[in-house]
């Protein structure tokens, strides 16, 4: 009756842990019960059966505004993600200046189609919000199932100003989309960088100095204020400071439609990693930068307390050679080195090992952070849980398996991992996307092209009272209608 049955495992969802069998038919979870029969069986004795991970922040086949290309394409990036327990991912499709949004999505479709082994969607990066983009192309992107738009408050070739930010927030709100923001104060970073470089402080470690914590908290405060003005949903990506996390937490407590994400590197690495000999520190450069151990502890507490809806890798792979980190030579200043590090395969094993195995988070929190929250927030309605009718996107974990991370065991296109030598306990051994094995017993068994594009739904804001700015409310602003109605 079923195509596949998973037997003898312990099912873990964001709500429960229990023993049952899962019957899969036509790529969906058809039943959950006992005594199920099928021609194909997975014996999950001693294993945890979790929703397949959803990696919601990664840079795949993406060129930067200055032309550098990430080392991973949709084939290698998706394979690496799958080995790390993910059955779906949502990389970015990056609009650059003078590019259209639809042109951007077509380009990324051509890069992803036939290449990915797991299902995928895109967040759109908006760097050039022309009138046409705002009026026609963002709504069209939304109709194509691209229901989240990322903007930058820093980087000369990417950043938008506050007025453009308000335009995007309100168009996104009108359509039911979620805006995401890279929140750092551009002027502070430029000012610090100029002075550091002029004084000869050019090594990778000064990257951390050039991005003060205040640059993040100022920008997060401004971004939240802009979102509150128009009562639009906003997700602050890669929050790296306690001050930034507190702003997210306060806004959420007040009922605003504000969401937060943090990433593995901010919990597991510190700026001391940037202070390695020669150019080695370049391997640990990302933006916002790594902070300190007190920050790690504070971010763990926010993760435990629910400030962060999403926990991501921000996989931004640039090799430690002329194609990546060393493109501007071995003596490049920190300003000339690509920002980002790999991590798509280790996000979940690290979270399991340091989080669940060490008693910092529950299995339910792990399921929520690995898949369920991202599915809800990003409109992946058929994914992110183990329930009848959902896609059979499943990761089977051996909670006892212990591994030491080595670059030669990785499946991305990278020549280093920032987590070299870490020992992790708990490992995803089998991964299914829509009922088909992608990873089986630790080996890749799916072909590129197995992964399909997923058109996402609008964001569900049920339960968020939002923020009513008196100046935007016709009842208190002398009847001025400034915001369009939200489409249903
Ligand atoms: N922002 C990201 O989200 N990823 C890599 C670098 C950056 O600035
Ligand atoms: Zn960013
Ligand atoms: Zn990123």
Coordinates of C-alpha atoms and ligand atoms in Angstrom, one line a residue:
X1 CA 0.0 0.0 0.0
X2 CA 2.8 2.4 0.8
X3 CA 5.9 3.1 -1.3
X4 CA 8.1 3.3 1.8
X5 CA 7.8 2.7 5.5
X6 CA 10.1 4.0 8.2
X7 CA 10.0 1.6 11.1
X8 CA 11.4 1.3 14.6
X9 CA 12.5 4.9 14.9
X10 CA 11.7 7.7 17.4
X11 CA 9.8 10.5 15.7
X12 CA 10.7 14.0 16.8
X13 CA 8.7 17.1 15.8
X14 CA 8.6 20.6 17.1
X15 CA 5.8 19.4 19.4
X16 CA 6.5 15.8 20.4
X17 CA 8.8 12.8 20.7
X18 CA 7.1 9.4 20.2
X19 CA 7.5 6.0 18.6
X20 CA 5.5 5.2 15.4
X21 CA 6.0 4.1 11.8
X22 CA 5.7 6.5 8.9
X23 CA 4.0 5.4 5.7
X24 CA 5.0 7.3 2.6
X25 CA 3.1 7.3 -0.7
X26 CA 3.7 9.5 -3.8
X27 CA 6.3 11.6 -2.0
X28 CA 3.9 12.5 0.9
X29 CA 3.5 11.3 4.4
X30 CA 0.4 9.2 4.0
X31 CA 0.0 7.8 7.5
X32 CA 1.7 7.6 10.9
X33 CA 0.8 4.4 12.7
X34 CA 1.9 0.8 13.5
X35 CA 2.1 -2.4 11.6
X36 CA 2.5 -0.7 8.2
X37 CA 3.5 -2.7 5.1
X38 CA 5.4 -1.6 2.0
X39 CA 7.8 -3.0 -0.5
X40 CA 10.6 -0.7 0.8
X41 CA 11.5 -0.3 4.4
X42 CA 13.9 1.8 6.4
X43 CA 14.8 0.4 9.7
X44 CA 15.4 3.3 12.1
X45 CA 16.2 1.3 15.2
X46 CA 18.0 3.5 17.7
X47 CA 17.6 6.6 15.4
X48 CA 15.7 9.8 15.6
X49 CA 13.3 10.6 12.7
X50 CA 13.1 14.3 12.3
X51 CA 11.7 16.8 9.7
X52 CA 14.3 17.2 7.0
X53 CA 16.4 20.4 7.7
X54 CA 15.6 23.6 5.8
X55 CA 18.6 25.7 5.3
X56 CA 17.1 29.2 4.9
X57 CA 20.3 31.3 4.6
X58 CA 22.9 30.3 2.1
X59 CA 24.7 31.8 -0.9
X60 CA 24.8 29.4 -3.9
X61 CA 26.0 30.2 -7.4
X62 CA 25.8 33.8 -6.4
X63 CA 28.1 36.5 -7.7
X64 CA 28.9 39.4 -5.4
X65 CA 28.4 43.0 -6.6
X66 CA 32.1 43.1 -7.5
X67 CA 31.9 39.9 -9.5
X68 CA 33.3 37.2 -7.2
X69 CA 31.4 33.9 -7.5
X70 CA 30.7 31.5 -4.6
X71 CA 32.6 28.2 -4.8
X72 CA 29.4 26.2 -4.6
X73 CA 26.8 25.8 -7.3
X74 CA 23.4 24.2 -7.0
X75 CA 24.9 20.8 -7.4
X76 CA 27.7 20.9 -4.9
X77 CA 25.7 23.2 -2.5
X78 CA 22.7 21.0 -2.4
X79 CA 24.8 17.8 -2.0
X80 CA 26.6 19.4 0.9
X81 CA 23.4 20.6 2.4
X82 CA 21.9 17.1 2.1
X83 CA 24.9 15.5 3.8
X84 CA 24.2 17.9 6.7
X85 CA 20.6 16.7 7.2
X86 CA 18.8 19.2 4.9
X87 CA 16.1 18.2 2.4
X88 CA 15.3 21.7 1.2
X89 CA 17.2 25.0 1.0
X90 CA 16.4 28.6 0.2
X91 CA 19.5 30.4 -1.3
X92 CA 19.5 34.0 -2.5
X93 CA 18.8 35.3 -6.0
X94 CA 20.8 38.5 -6.1
X95 CA 19.6 41.5 -8.1
X96 CA 22.5 43.8 -8.9
X97 CA 22.3 47.4 -10.1
X98 CA 20.9 47.8 -13.6
X99 CA 19.4 44.3 -13.5
X100 CA 15.7 43.5 -13.5
X101 CA 14.1 41.3 -10.8
X102 CA 12.5 38.9 -13.3
X103 CA 15.8 38.7 -15.2
X104 CA 17.5 37.8 -11.9
X105 CA 15.0 35.1 -11.1
X106 CA 15.3 33.6 -14.7
X107 CA 19.1 33.6 -14.2
X108 CA 18.9 31.7 -10.9
X109 CA 16.3 29.3 -12.4
X110 CA 18.8 28.5 -15.1
X111 CA 21.5 27.8 -12.4
X112 CA 19.3 25.7 -10.2
X113 CA 17.2 23.6 -12.6
X114 CA 18.5 20.1 -13.1
X115 CA 21.3 20.7 -10.6
X116 CA 19.9 20.5 -7.1
X117 CA 19.5 17.2 -5.3
X118 CA 17.1 18.8 -2.7
X119 CA 14.1 21.1 -3.1
X120 CA 14.8 24.8 -3.3
X121 CA 13.3 28.3 -3.4
X122 CA 15.0 31.7 -3.4
X123 CA 15.0 34.8 -1.4
X124 CA 15.3 37.8 -3.7
X125 CA 18.0 40.3 -2.9
X126 CA 16.8 43.8 -4.0
X127 CA 19.7 46.2 -4.7
X128 CA 18.0 48.4 -7.3
X129 CA 14.4 49.3 -6.4
X130 CA 13.4 51.2 -9.4
X131 CA 9.8 52.2 -10.0
X132 CA 9.3 49.3 -12.3
X133 CA 10.8 46.9 -9.8
X134 CA 8.5 48.2 -7.1
X135 CA 5.3 48.5 -9.1
X136 CA 5.6 45.4 -11.3
X137 CA 8.5 43.1 -10.6
X138 CA 8.2 42.5 -6.9
X139 CA 4.6 41.6 -7.2
X140 CA 5.5 39.3 -10.1
X141 CA 8.3 37.7 -8.0
X142 CA 5.7 37.1 -5.3
X143 CA 3.4 35.5 -7.8
X144 CA 6.3 33.2 -8.8
X145 CA 6.5 32.0 -5.2
X146 CA 9.4 34.2 -4.1
X147 CA 7.9 35.6 -1.0
X148 CA 10.9 37.1 0.8
X149 CA 13.0 40.0 -0.2
X150 CA 16.4 40.8 1.3
X151 CA 17.9 44.3 1.5
X152 CA 21.3 45.6 2.6
X153 CA 21.9 48.7 4.8
X154 CA 25.7 48.5 4.0
X155 CA 28.0 47.7 1.0
X156 CA 28.3 50.6 -1.5
X157 CA 27.0 48.6 -4.4
X158 CA 24.1 46.9 -2.6
X159 CA 22.8 49.3 0.0
X160 CA 19.5 51.0 -0.1
X161 CA 18.5 54.2 1.7
X162 CA 15.8 54.5 4.4
X163 CA 13.3 55.8 1.9
X164 CA 13.9 52.9 -0.5
X165 CA 13.7 50.5 2.5
X166 CA 10.2 51.9 3.4
X167 CA 9.1 51.4 -0.3
X168 CA 10.2 47.8 -0.2
X169 CA 8.7 47.1 3.2
X170 CA 5.4 48.5 2.2
X171 CA 5.3 46.7 -1.2
X172 CA 6.3 43.4 0.6
X173 CA 3.6 44.0 3.2
X174 CA 1.0 44.7 0.6
X175 CA 1.8 41.4 -1.2
X176 CA 2.2 39.2 1.9
X177 CA 5.9 38.9 1.6
X178 CA 8.6 39.1 4.3
X179 CA 11.5 41.6 4.1
X180 CA 14.8 40.5 5.4
X181 CA 17.7 42.9 6.2
X182 CA 21.4 42.9 6.6
X183 CA 21.5 45.5 9.3
X184 CA 24.9 47.3 9.8
X185 CA 25.6 51.0 9.7
X186 CA 27.5 51.6 6.5
X187 CA 29.1 55.0 7.6
X188 CA 30.5 53.6 10.8
X189 CA 32.1 50.7 9.0
X190 CA 33.6 52.9 6.2
X191 CA 34.9 55.4 8.8
X192 CA 36.5 52.7 10.9
X193 CA 38.0 50.9 7.9
X194 CA 39.6 54.0 6.4
X195 CA 41.3 54.8 9.7
X196 CA 42.5 51.2 10.3
X197 CA 43.9 50.8 6.8
X198 CA 45.6 54.3 6.9
X199 CA 47.3 53.3 10.1
X200 CA 48.5 50.0 8.6
X201 CA 46.1 47.8 10.4
X202 CA 45.2 45.7 7.4
X203 CA 45.3 42.1 8.6
X204 CA 42.1 40.0 8.7
X205 CA 41.7 40.5 12.5
X206 CA 40.9 44.2 11.9
X207 CA 37.8 43.2 9.9
X208 CA 36.2 42.6 13.3
X209 CA 37.4 45.9 14.6
X210 CA 36.0 47.7 11.6
X211 CA 32.5 46.4 12.2
X212 CA 31.7 47.6 15.7
X213 CA 28.8 46.1 17.6
X214 CA 27.3 49.5 17.6
X215 CA 27.1 49.4 13.8
X216 CA 24.8 46.4 14.1
X217 CA 22.6 47.7 17.0
X218 CA 22.2 51.1 15.4
X219 CA 21.1 49.6 12.1
X220 CA 18.8 47.0 13.7
X221 CA 17.1 49.8 15.7
X222 CA 16.6 51.8 12.6
X223 CA 15.4 48.8 10.6
X224 CA 12.9 47.9 13.3
X225 CA 11.7 51.5 13.4
X226 CA 11.2 51.6 9.7
X227 CA 9.2 48.4 9.8
X228 CA 7.1 49.6 12.7
X229 CA 6.3 52.8 10.9
X230 CA 4.6 50.9 8.1
X231 CA 3.7 47.9 10.3
X232 CA 5.4 45.5 8.0
X233 CA 7.0 42.2 8.8
X234 CA 10.8 42.2 9.0
X235 CA 13.4 39.5 9.7
X236 CA 16.8 40.7 10.9
X237 CA 19.3 38.2 9.4
X238 CA 22.6 37.0 11.0
X239 CA 22.2 38.9 14.4
X240 CA 25.6 38.7 16.0
X241 CA 25.4 40.9 19.1
X242 CA 23.5 40.8 22.4
X243 CA 22.4 44.4 21.8
X244 CA 20.9 43.5 18.5
X245 CA 19.2 40.4 19.9
X246 CA 17.7 42.4 22.7
X247 CA 16.2 44.9 20.2
X248 CA 14.6 42.0 18.3
X249 CA 13.3 40.5 21.6
X250 CA 11.9 43.8 22.8
X251 CA 10.2 44.4 19.5
X252 CA 8.7 40.9 19.5
X253 CA 7.5 41.4 23.1
X254 CA 5.8 44.6 22.0
X255 CA 3.9 42.7 19.3
X256 CA 5.7 44.1 16.3
X257 CA 6.1 41.8 13.3
X258 CA 9.8 41.4 13.9
X259 CA 11.8 38.2 13.5
X260 CA 15.4 37.3 14.1
X261 CA 18.0 34.9 12.8
X262 CA 21.4 34.0 14.1
X263 CA 24.0 31.7 12.6
X264 CA 26.2 28.9 13.6
X265 CA 29.5 30.8 13.4
X266 CA 28.3 33.4 16.0
X267 CA 27.6 30.6 18.5
X268 CA 30.7 28.5 17.8
X269 CA 33.6 30.8 16.8
X270 CA 35.0 34.0 18.1
X271 CA 37.1 36.9 16.8
X272 CA 40.2 35.1 18.2
X273 CA 39.8 32.8 15.1
X274 CA 40.5 35.9 12.9
X275 CA 43.8 36.4 14.7
X276 CA 45.5 33.5 13.2
X277 CA 49.0 33.8 11.6
X278 CA 49.4 35.3 8.1
X279 CA 46.2 35.3 6.0
X280 CA 44.7 32.3 7.9
X281 CA 42.3 34.6 9.6
X282 CA 40.7 35.4 6.2
X283 CA 39.0 32.0 6.5
X284 CA 37.0 33.3 9.4
X285 CA 35.9 36.6 7.9
X286 CA 32.2 37.1 7.6
X287 CA 29.9 40.0 8.0
X288 CA 28.8 40.8 10.6
X289 CA 32.1 39.6 12.1
X290 CA 32.7 37.0 14.8
X291 CA 32.5 38.5 18.3
X292 CA 33.6 37.1 21.7
X293 CA 32.7 34.3 24.2
X294 CA 30.3 36.6 26.3
X295 CA 28.4 37.2 23.1
X296 CA 28.2 33.5 22.4
X297 CA 26.6 32.9 25.8
X298 CA 24.1 35.7 25.3
X299 CA 23.1 34.5 21.8
X300 CA 22.6 31.0 23.2
X301 CA 20.2 32.4 25.8
X302 CA 18.3 34.2 23.1
X303 CA 18.2 31.0 21.1
X304 CA 16.8 29.2 24.1
X305 CA 14.3 31.9 24.9
X306 CA 12.9 32.1 21.4
X307 CA 14.2 35.4 20.2
X308 CA 15.5 33.7 17.1
X309 CA 13.0 32.0 14.8
X310 CA 15.7 30.9 12.4
X311 CA 19.1 29.4 12.9
X312 CA 21.1 29.3 9.7
X313 CA 24.6 28.7 8.3
X314 CA 24.9 31.8 6.1
X315 CA 27.0 29.4 3.9
X316 CA 29.0 31.9 1.8
X317 CA 31.8 29.8 0.4
X318 CA 35.0 31.4 -1.0
X319 CA 38.0 29.2 -1.3
X320 CA 41.3 30.0 0.3
X321 CA 42.9 30.6 -3.1
X322 CA 42.9 33.1 -6.0
X323 CA 39.3 32.3 -6.9
X324 CA 38.1 33.4 -3.5
X325 CA 39.7 34.8 -0.3
X326 CA 43.1 35.5 -2.0
X327 CA 41.7 37.0 -5.2
X328 CA 43.5 40.3 -4.4
X329 CA 46.8 38.6 -3.5
X330 CA 48.4 37.4 -0.4
X331 CA 48.8 40.9 1.0
X332 CA 45.3 42.2 0.5
X333 CA 43.8 44.4 3.2
X334 CA 40.8 43.1 5.1
X335 CA 38.7 45.4 2.9
X336 CA 39.6 43.5 -0.2
X337 CA 38.8 40.0 1.1
X338 CA 35.5 38.3 0.3
X339 CA 33.2 38.0 3.3
X340 CA 31.7 34.7 4.2
X341 CA 32.5 31.1 5.2
X342 CA 31.1 27.6 4.5
X343 CA 28.9 25.8 7.0
X344 CA 25.9 24.4 5.2
X345 CA 26.8 20.8 6.1
X346 CA 27.7 21.5 9.7
X347 CA 24.9 23.8 10.9
X348 CA 22.7 21.0 12.1
X349 CA 25.4 18.6 13.4
X350 CA 26.9 21.4 15.4
X351 CA 23.5 22.5 16.8
X352 CA 22.7 18.9 17.7
X353 CA 26.0 18.3 19.3
X354 CA 26.5 21.6 21.2
X355 CA 22.7 22.1 21.7
X356 CA 20.9 18.9 22.2
X357 CA 23.7 16.6 23.3
X358 CA 25.0 19.2 25.8
X359 CA 21.5 19.8 27.2
X360 CA 21.2 23.5 26.0
X361 CA 18.1 22.9 23.9
X362 CA 15.4 20.3 23.7
X363 CA 14.8 18.0 20.8
X364 CA 11.7 20.0 20.1
X365 CA 13.7 23.2 19.9
X366 CA 16.1 21.4 17.6
X367 CA 13.3 20.4 15.2
X368 CA 11.9 23.9 15.3
X369 CA 15.2 25.5 14.6
X370 CA 16.3 23.0 12.0
X371 CA 13.1 23.1 9.9
X372 CA 9.7 23.9 11.3
X373 CA 10.2 27.6 12.1
X374 CA 11.7 28.3 8.7
X375 CA 8.9 26.4 6.9
X376 CA 6.3 28.5 8.7
X377 CA 8.1 31.8 8.4
X378 CA 9.0 31.4 4.7
X379 CA 5.7 29.9 3.5
X380 CA 7.0 26.4 2.8
X381 CA 3.6 25.1 3.7
X382 CA 4.2 21.5 2.7
X383 CA 7.4 21.1 4.6
X384 CA 9.0 21.4 8.0
X385 CA 7.1 18.8 10.0
X386 CA 6.2 15.1 10.2
X387 CA 2.5 15.0 9.8
X388 CA 0.0 13.4 7.4
X389 CA -0.2 15.2 4.1
X390 CA 3.2 16.9 4.4
X391 CA 6.0 16.2 1.9
X392 CA 8.0 13.2 3.1
X393 CA 11.1 15.4 3.8
X394 CA 12.8 13.5 6.6
X395 CA 16.2 13.3 8.2
X396 CA 17.1 10.2 10.2
X397 CA 19.7 11.0 12.8
X398 CA 22.0 8.7 14.8
X399 CA 22.2 10.5 18.1
X400 CA 25.2 8.4 19.2
X401 CA 27.4 8.7 16.1
X402 CA 30.5 10.8 16.8
X403 CA 32.6 12.4 14.1
X404 CA 35.6 14.6 13.8
X405 CA 35.2 17.3 11.2
X406 CA 37.8 17.1 8.4
X407 CA 37.9 19.1 5.2
X408 CA 38.5 16.0 3.1
X409 CA 35.2 14.6 4.3
X410 CA 33.2 17.6 3.2
X411 CA 31.1 17.5 0.0
X412 CA 31.2 21.2 -0.9
X413 CA 33.6 22.8 -3.3
X414 CA 35.7 24.3 -0.6
X415 CA 39.3 23.8 0.4
X416 CA 38.8 24.5 4.1
X417 CA 36.2 24.3 6.9
X418 CA 36.2 26.7 9.8
X419 CA 35.2 23.8 12.0
X420 CA 38.3 21.6 11.2
X421 CA 39.0 19.3 14.1
X422 CA 35.7 19.8 15.9
X423 CA 34.2 16.6 17.3
X424 CA 30.4 16.4 17.0
X425 CA 28.0 13.8 18.5
X426 CA 24.8 13.1 16.5
X427 CA 24.8 12.7 12.7
X428 CA 22.2 12.6 10.0
X429 CA 22.6 9.3 8.3
X430 CA 19.6 9.2 5.9
X431 CA 17.8 12.1 4.2
X432 CA 14.7 12.0 2.1
X433 CA 13.2 14.7 -0.1
X434 CA 9.6 14.0 -1.1
X435 CA 10.0 10.4 -0.1
X436 CA 13.1 9.6 -2.1
X437 CA 16.4 8.9 -0.5
X438 CA 19.0 11.6 -1.2
X439 CA 21.5 10.4 1.4
X440 CA 21.3 6.7 2.4
X441 CA 23.5 5.3 5.1
X442 CA 25.8 8.2 4.7
X443 CA 26.1 8.0 0.9
X444 CA 24.7 10.2 -1.9
X445 CA 22.1 8.3 -3.9
X446 CA 20.0 11.0 -5.6
X447 CA 20.8 12.5 -9.0
X448 CA 21.1 16.3 -9.6
X449 CA 17.7 17.4 -10.7
X450 CA 15.9 15.4 -8.1
X451 CA 15.4 18.7 -6.3
X452 CA 12.4 20.8 -7.5
X453 CA 11.6 24.5 -7.2
X454 CA 9.1 25.2 -4.4
X455 CA 6.8 28.2 -4.9
X456 CA 6.3 29.6 -1.4
X457 CA 3.1 31.0 0.2
X458 CA 2.6 34.3 1.9
X459 CA 3.8 34.9 5.4
X460 CA 1.4 34.0 8.2
X461 CA 1.3 36.8 10.7
X462 CA -1.5 35.4 12.9
X463 CA -1.0 36.4 16.5
X464 CA 1.1 39.5 15.8
X465 CA -0.7 42.6 16.9
X466 CA 1.7 44.8 14.9
X467 CA 2.6 48.4 15.5
X468 CA 0.1 51.2 14.8
X469 CA 1.9 54.5 14.2
X470 CA -0.7 57.2 14.8
X471 CA 0.6 59.2 11.8
X472 CA -0.2 56.3 9.5
X473 CA -3.7 55.6 10.9
X474 CA -6.5 57.5 9.1
X475 CA -8.3 57.6 12.4
X476 CA -5.6 59.7 14.0
X477 CA -3.9 61.4 11.0
X478 CA -6.8 63.6 9.8
X479 CA -8.0 60.9 7.4
X480 CA -4.9 60.6 5.2
X481 CA -4.7 57.1 3.5
X482 CA -0.9 56.7 3.1
X483 CA -0.6 52.9 2.9
X484 CA -2.3 50.6 0.4
X485 CA -4.5 47.8 1.7
X486 CA -2.8 44.4 2.1
X487 CA -3.9 42.0 -0.6
X488 CA -5.7 38.9 0.6
Ligands
LIG1 N1 25.9 38.9 4.3 C1 25.4 37.7 4.2 O1 24.2 37.5 4.5 N2 26.2 36.7 3.9 C2 27.5 36.9 3.5 C3 28.1 38.2 3.7 C4 27.1 39.2 4.1 O2 27.5 40.4 4.1
LIG2 ZN1 24.1 39.8 5.1
LIG3 ZN1 24.3 35.6 3.9

